[in-house]
Coordinates of C-alpha atoms in Angstrom, one line a residue:
X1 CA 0.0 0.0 0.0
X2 CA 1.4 3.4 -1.0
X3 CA 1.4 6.6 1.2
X4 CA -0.7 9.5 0.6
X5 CA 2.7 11.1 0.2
X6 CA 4.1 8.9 -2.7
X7 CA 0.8 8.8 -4.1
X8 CA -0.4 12.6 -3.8
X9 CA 2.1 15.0 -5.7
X10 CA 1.5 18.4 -4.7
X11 CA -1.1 20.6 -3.0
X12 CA -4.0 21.1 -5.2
X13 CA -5.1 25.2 -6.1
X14 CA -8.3 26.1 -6.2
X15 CA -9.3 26.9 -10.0
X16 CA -11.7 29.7 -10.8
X17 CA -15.0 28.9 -12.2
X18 CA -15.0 29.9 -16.3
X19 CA -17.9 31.6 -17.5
X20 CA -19.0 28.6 -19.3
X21 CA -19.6 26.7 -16.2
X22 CA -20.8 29.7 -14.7
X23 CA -23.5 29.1 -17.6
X24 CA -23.8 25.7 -17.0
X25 CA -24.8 26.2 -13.4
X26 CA -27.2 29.1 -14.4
X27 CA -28.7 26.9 -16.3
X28 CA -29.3 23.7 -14.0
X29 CA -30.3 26.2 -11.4
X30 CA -27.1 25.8 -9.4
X31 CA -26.4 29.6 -9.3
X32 CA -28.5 31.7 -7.3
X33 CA -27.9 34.8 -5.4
X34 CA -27.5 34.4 -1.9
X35 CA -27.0 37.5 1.5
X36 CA -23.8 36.2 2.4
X37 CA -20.6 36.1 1.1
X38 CA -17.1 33.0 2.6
X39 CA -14.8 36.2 3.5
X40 CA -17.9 37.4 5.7
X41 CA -17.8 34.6 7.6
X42 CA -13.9 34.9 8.3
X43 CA -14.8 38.5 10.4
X44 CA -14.9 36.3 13.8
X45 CA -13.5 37.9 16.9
X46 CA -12.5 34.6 18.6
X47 CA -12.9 30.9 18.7
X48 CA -12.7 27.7 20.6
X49 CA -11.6 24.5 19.9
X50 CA -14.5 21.9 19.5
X51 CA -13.6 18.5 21.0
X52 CA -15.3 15.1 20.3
X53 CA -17.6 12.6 23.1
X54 CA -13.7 11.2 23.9
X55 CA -12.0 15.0 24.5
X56 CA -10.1 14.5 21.3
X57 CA -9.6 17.8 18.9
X58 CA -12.0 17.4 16.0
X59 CA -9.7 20.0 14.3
X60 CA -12.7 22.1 14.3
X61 CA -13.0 25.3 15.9
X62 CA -15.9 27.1 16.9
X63 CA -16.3 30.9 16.4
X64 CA -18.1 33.7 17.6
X65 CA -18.5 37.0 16.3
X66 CA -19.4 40.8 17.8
X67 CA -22.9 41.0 18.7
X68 CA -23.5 43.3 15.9
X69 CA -21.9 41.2 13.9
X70 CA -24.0 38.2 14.5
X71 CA -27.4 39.2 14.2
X72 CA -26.4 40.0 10.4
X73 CA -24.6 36.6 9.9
X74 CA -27.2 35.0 11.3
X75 CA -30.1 36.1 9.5
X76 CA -28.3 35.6 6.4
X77 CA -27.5 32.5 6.9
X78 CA -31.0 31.4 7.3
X79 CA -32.0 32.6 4.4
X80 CA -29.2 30.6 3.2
X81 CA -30.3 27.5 4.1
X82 CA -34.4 28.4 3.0
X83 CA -32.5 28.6 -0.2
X84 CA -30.8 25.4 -0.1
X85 CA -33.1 23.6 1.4
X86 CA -36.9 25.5 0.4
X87 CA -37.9 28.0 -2.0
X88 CA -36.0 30.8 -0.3
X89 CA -39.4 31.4 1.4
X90 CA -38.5 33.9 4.6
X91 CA -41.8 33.0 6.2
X92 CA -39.8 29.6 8.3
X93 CA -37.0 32.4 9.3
X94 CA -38.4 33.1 13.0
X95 CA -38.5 29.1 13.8
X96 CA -34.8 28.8 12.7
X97 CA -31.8 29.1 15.0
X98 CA -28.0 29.0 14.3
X99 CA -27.0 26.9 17.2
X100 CA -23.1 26.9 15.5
X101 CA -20.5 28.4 13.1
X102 CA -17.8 25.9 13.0
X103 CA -14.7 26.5 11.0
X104 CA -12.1 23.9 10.0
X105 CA -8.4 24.2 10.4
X106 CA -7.2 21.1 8.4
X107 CA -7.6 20.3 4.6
X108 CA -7.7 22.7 1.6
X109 CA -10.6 23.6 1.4
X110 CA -11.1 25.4 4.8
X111 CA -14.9 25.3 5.6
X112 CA -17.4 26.5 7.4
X113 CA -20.2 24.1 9.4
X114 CA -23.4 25.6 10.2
X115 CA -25.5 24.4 12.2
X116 CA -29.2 25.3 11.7
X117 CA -31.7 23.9 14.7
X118 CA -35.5 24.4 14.2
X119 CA -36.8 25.9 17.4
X120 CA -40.3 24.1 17.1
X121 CA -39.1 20.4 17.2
X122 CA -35.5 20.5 17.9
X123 CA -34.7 19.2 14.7
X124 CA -31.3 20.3 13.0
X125 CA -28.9 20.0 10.1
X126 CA -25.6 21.5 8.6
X127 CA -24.3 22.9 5.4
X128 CA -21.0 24.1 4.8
X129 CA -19.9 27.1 3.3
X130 CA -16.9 27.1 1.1
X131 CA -14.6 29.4 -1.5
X132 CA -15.8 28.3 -5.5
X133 CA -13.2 25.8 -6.6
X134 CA -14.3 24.3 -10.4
X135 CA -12.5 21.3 -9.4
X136 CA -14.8 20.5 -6.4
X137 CA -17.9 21.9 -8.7
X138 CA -16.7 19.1 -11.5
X139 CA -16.6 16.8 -8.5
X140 CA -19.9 17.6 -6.7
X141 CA -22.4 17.9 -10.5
X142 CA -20.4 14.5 -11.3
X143 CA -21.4 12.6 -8.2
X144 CA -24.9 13.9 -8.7
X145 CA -25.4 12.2 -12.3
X146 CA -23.3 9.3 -11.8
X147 CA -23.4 8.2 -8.3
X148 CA -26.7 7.0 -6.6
X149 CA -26.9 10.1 -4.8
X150 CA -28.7 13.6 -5.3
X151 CA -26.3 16.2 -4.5
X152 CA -27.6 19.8 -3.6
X153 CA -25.1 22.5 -3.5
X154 CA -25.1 26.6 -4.4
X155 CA -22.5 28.6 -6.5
X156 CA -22.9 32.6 -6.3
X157 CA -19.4 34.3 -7.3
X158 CA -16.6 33.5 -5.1
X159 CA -19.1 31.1 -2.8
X160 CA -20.0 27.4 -2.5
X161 CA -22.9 26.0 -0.1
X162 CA -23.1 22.3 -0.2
X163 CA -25.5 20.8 1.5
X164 CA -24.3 18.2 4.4
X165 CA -23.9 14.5 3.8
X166 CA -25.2 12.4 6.5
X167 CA -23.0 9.2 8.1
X168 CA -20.5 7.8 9.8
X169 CA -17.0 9.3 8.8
X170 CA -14.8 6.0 7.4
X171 CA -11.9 6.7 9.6
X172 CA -14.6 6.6 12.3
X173 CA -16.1 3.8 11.3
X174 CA -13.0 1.7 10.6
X175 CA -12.0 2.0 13.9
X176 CA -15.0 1.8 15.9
X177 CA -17.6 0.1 14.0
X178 CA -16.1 -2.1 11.6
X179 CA -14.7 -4.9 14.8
X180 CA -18.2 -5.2 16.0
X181 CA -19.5 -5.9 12.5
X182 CA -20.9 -9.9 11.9
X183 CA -19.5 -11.6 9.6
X184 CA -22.5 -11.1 6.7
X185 CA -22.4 -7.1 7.5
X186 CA -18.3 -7.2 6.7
X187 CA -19.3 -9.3 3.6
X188 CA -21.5 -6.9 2.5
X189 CA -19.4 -3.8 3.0
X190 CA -16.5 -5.9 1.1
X191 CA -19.1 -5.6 -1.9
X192 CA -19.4 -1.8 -0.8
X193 CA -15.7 -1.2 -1.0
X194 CA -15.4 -2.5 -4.2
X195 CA -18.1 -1.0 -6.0
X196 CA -17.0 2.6 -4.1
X197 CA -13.5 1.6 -5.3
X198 CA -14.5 1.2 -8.6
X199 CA -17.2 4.2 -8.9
X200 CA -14.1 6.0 -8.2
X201 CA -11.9 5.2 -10.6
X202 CA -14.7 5.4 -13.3
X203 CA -15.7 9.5 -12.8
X204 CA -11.7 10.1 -11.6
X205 CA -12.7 11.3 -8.2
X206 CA -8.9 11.2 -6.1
X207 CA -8.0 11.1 -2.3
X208 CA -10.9 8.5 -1.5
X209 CA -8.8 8.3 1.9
X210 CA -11.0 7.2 4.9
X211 CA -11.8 10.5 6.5
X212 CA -13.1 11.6 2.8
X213 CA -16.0 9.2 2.3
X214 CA -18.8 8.0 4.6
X215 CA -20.5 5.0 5.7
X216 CA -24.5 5.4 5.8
X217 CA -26.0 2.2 7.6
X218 CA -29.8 1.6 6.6
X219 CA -32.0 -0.7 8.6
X220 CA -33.8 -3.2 6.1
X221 CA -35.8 -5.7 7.5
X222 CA -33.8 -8.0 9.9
X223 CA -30.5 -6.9 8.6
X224 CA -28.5 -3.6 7.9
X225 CA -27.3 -2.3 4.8
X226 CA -24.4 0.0 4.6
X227 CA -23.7 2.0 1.5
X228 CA -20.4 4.0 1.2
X229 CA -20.5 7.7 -0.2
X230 CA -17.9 10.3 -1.4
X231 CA -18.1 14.0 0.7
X232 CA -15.1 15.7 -0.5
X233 CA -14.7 16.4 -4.3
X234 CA -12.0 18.6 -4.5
X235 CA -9.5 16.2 -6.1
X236 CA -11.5 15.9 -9.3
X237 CA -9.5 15.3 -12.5
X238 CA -6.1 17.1 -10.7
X239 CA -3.7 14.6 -9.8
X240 CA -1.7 12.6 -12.6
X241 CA -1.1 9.1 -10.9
X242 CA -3.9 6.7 -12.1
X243 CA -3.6 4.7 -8.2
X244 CA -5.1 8.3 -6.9
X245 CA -8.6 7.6 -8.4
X246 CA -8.8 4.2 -6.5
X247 CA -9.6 4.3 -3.1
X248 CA -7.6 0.7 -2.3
X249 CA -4.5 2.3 -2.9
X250 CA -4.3 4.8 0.2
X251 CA -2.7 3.0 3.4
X252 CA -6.2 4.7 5.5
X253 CA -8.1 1.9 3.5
X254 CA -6.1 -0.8 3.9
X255 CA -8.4 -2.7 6.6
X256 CA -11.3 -2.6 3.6
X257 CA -8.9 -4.0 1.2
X258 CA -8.2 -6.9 3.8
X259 CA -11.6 -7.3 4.4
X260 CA -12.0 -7.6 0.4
X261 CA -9.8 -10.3 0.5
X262 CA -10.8 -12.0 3.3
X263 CA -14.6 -12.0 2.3
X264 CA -14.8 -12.6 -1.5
X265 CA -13.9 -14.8 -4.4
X266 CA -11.9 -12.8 -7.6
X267 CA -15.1 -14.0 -9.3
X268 CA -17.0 -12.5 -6.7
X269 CA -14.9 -9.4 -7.1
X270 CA -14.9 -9.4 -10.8
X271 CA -18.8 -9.3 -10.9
X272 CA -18.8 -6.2 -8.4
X273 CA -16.7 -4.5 -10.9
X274 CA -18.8 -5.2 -13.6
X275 CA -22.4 -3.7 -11.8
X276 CA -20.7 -0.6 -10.9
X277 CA -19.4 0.1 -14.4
X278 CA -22.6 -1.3 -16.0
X279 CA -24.9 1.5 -13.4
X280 CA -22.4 4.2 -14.3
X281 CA -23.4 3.4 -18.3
X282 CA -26.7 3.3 -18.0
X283 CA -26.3 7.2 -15.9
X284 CA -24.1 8.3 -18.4
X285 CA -26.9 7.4 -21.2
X286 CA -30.1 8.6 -19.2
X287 CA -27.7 12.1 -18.5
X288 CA -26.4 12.1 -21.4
X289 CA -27.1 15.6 -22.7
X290 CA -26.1 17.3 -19.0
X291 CA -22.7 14.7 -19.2
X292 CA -22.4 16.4 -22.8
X293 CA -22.7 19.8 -21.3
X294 CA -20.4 19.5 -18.2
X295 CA -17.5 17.6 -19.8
X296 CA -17.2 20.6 -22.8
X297 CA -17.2 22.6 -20.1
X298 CA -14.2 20.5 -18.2
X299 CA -12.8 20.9 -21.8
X300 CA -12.6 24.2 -22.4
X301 CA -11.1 24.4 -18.7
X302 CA -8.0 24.1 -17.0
X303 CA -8.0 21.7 -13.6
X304 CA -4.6 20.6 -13.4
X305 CA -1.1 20.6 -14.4
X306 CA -0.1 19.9 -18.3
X307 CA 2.6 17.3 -16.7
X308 CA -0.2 15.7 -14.8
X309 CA -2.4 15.1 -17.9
X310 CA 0.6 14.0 -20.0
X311 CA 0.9 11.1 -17.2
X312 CA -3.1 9.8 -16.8
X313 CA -2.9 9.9 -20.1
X314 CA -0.7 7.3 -20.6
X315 CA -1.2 5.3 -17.4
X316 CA -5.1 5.1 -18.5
X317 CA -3.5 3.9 -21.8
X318 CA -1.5 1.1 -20.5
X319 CA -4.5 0.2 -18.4
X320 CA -7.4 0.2 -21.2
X321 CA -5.2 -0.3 -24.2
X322 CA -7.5 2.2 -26.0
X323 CA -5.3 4.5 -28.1
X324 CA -8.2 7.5 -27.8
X325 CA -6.6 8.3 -24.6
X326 CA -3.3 9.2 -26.3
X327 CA -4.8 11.8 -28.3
X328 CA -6.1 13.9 -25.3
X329 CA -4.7 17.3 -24.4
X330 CA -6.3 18.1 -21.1
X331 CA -8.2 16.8 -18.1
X332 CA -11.6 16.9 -19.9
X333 CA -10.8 15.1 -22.7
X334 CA -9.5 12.3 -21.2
X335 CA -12.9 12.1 -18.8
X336 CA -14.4 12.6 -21.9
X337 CA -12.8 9.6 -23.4
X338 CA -13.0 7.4 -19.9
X339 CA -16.9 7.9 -20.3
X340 CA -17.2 7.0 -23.9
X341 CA -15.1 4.1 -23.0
X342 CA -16.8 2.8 -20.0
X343 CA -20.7 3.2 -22.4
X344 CA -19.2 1.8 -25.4
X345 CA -18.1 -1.5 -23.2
X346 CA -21.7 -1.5 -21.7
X347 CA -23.6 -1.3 -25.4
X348 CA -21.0 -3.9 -26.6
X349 CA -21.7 -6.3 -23.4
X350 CA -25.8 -5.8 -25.0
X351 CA -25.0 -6.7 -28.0
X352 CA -22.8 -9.7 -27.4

């Protein structure tokens, strides 16, 4: 198992968002106007570290802002999240409290969590707010069509709000979970892994590392289900090594890749592979026209480094053996030409 540090070359920029997918957002109604702006949020006056149930630093802090100061914020932010979450409606404002403004330390992409309770039933949720990177809006728009999930996020100039994704963090759950597991429930989230592994590798989402994904257990009938789902997207179509789109590579996932092999069969593992890549063709299909759309934009973009497109490139090459992936010149084209490849597979496998 490589180290994130063999494996991940560099620290990733954030890349501004083009006017075309600026369009494309406006269009899918991903754009809309919203009261409050990331820098805002940076005015705190102070903050506290936020610790976890076993006194451990979540590297998390929690702020706090003049008085002045937060009566603005906070009201904004509720209309942020009627937005997100409503029709923008201002009439569920006064039943709307923000318990929290949590900012993180550690990562790239330096986020805000806000915690929005509603007054009459104690109910709450998060959302984050983030600065626009077109890598991580590639990322999120790409998980939406081709991943089981529904992603709902917001882009407004130099701001992202992406709705909070619900489940037990993997590093978490390796650790604490995963031991008490039965033997059927580590079978099952074998299957997960590889599946996740391979969705992965498909779209060319990197840094699948534990803390990056979730685990989402769902009671059915006499048994749980537990389904594993991607929350950070910022490592989109950047890095050049083609190991840093599968997930089994980082040395945080090495317990799921022994529970792979402890739990199935190659054949086993082999027909996994095979579901995931036939789901993703028939999404890329039934999307087809909003796939169309996004990828010109990725195009017509810039998203990493020319010597990181000359390598995937040629490692995707010496993996597929198609020579379309020789004749790409940028990180959208050779998406572009991983798509097309995965679909024309899929209608091939019909035909046969």
């Amino acid at each position: 198992m490589s180290s994130e540090e063999k494996l991940m070359s560099q620290k990733k920029p954030a890349f501004p968002v083009t006017n075309q997918l600026n369009n494309y957002l406006i269009e899918h109604s991903r754009n809309i106007k919203i009261p409050i702006f990331y820098d805002d949020l940076l005015r705190f006056q102070g903050s506290i570290v936020v610790y976890d149930k076993n006194d451990e630093d979540t590297l998390w802090v929690r702020t706090y802002y003049s008085e002045f100061e937060r009566q603005e914020i906070d009201l904004s932010l509720k209309k942020v999240y009627t937005i997100l979450h409503s029709n923008g409606n201002d009439d569920t404002i006064p039943y709307l409290n923000v318990d929290a403004i949590d900012y993180c330390t550690f990562g790239n992409s330096k986020p805000f969590r806000v915690k929005i309770r509603n007054v009459l039933n104690d109910n709450y949720t998060y959302f984050y707010v983030k600065k626009t990177d077109a890598s991580r809006i590639y990322g999120l728009e790409l998980e939406h069509i081709l991943s089981p999930y529904n992603l709902n996020f917001l882009v407004y100039k130099d701001t992202l709000i992406e709705e909070h994704i619900a489940g037990i963090p993997g590093d978490d759950f390796i650790k604490d979970f995963l031991p008490k597991c039965t033997e059927s429930e580590k079978a099952q989230i074998a299957k997960e892994f590889v599946k996740f592994n391979e969705r992965c590798m498909i779209r060319l989402l990197g840094d699948m590392r534990s803390y990056n994904y979730v685990i989402v257990p769902t009671h059915d009938f006499d048994h749980v289900v537990y389904k594993i789902r991607a929350i950070d997207f910022d490592q989109q179509c950047f890095e050049g090594k083609f190991k840093v789109y599968y997930p089994q590579f980082f040395k945080e996932n090495f317990p799921m890749v022994t529970l792979v092999g402890q739990k199935l069969q190659e054949a086993s593992i082999n027909q996994y592979k095979i579901e995931e890549r036939s789901i993703v063709a028939k999404r890329i299909l039934s999307s087809e026209t909003r796939i169309q759309e996004l990828v010109s934009c990725m195009k017509n973009d810039i998203v990493s480094t020319e010597k990181n497109v000359k390598i995937l490139k040629q490692q995707i090459f010496d993996f597929t053996k198609d020579v379309l992936f020789k004749k790409n010149s940028s990180m959208g084209e050779i998406l572009e030409t991983a798509l097309q490849f995965v679909k024309r597979n899929y209608e091939n496998m019909r035909v046969s």
